[in-house]
Coordinates of C-alpha atoms and ligand atoms in Angstrom, one line a residue:
M1 CA 194.4 189.7 51.1
I2 CA 197.2 189.1 48.6
C3 CA 199.2 191.2 46.1
T4 CA 200.5 190.1 42.7
F5 CA 203.8 189.0 44.4
E6 CA 201.8 187.0 46.9
C7 CA 202.5 189.2 49.9
T8 CA 199.5 188.4 52.2
Y9 CA 197.9 190.4 54.9
C10 CA 194.7 190.2 56.9
K11 CA 191.8 192.2 55.5
E12 CA 192.0 194.9 58.1
C13 CA 195.7 195.7 57.7
A14 CA 195.5 195.6 53.9
S15 CA 192.6 198.0 53.7
K16 CA 193.0 200.2 56.7
T17 CA 196.7 200.2 57.5
F18 CA 198.0 200.0 54.0
K19 CA 195.1 201.5 52.2
N20 CA 195.0 198.7 49.6
T21 CA 198.6 199.4 48.6
C22 CA 201.2 196.7 49.2
P23 CA 204.1 198.1 51.3
N24 CA 206.6 195.9 49.5
C25 CA 205.7 196.4 45.8
G26 CA 203.2 199.2 45.7
G27 CA 200.6 197.1 44.0
N28 CA 197.0 196.6 45.1
F29 CA 195.5 193.7 47.0
T30 CA 192.8 191.4 46.1
Q31 CA 191.0 188.7 48.2
R32 CA 193.2 185.6 48.5
P33 CA 191.4 182.6 47.1
I34 CA 190.4 179.6 49.2
R35 CA 192.3 176.4 48.5
P36 CA 189.6 173.7 48.2
K37 CA 189.6 171.1 50.9
H38 CA 190.3 168.1 48.7
L39 CA 193.5 169.8 47.4
L40 CA 194.8 170.6 50.8
E41 CA 195.5 166.9 51.4
N42 CA 198.0 166.8 48.5
Y43 CA 198.9 170.4 48.5
P44 CA 198.8 171.5 52.2
A45 CA 199.2 175.1 53.2
S46 CA 202.7 176.1 54.0
T47 CA 203.6 175.9 57.7
T48 CA 206.4 178.3 57.3
I49 CA 205.4 181.7 58.6
V50 CA 207.2 184.7 57.1
F51 CA 206.7 187.5 59.5
K52 CA 207.9 190.9 58.4
P53 CA 206.2 193.6 60.4
K54 CA 206.0 197.0 58.8
Q55 CA 206.9 200.3 60.3
I56 CA 204.0 202.8 59.9
K57 CA 205.2 206.3 59.2
Ligands
ZN101 ZN1 203.5 193.1 47.3

């Protein structure tokens, strides 16, 4: 799942933990689109993982 600022979370966290509200910007999530295979060759997915765990209150 992805927000308008491109914060991404797995479906379960986005819907259950964050209740469809991004903890960073307060916006909603939508399903992150799939990048087509033929484009992955020229535009590979980033290998840099940004991991910022959230504190659940
Ligand atoms: Zn966000």
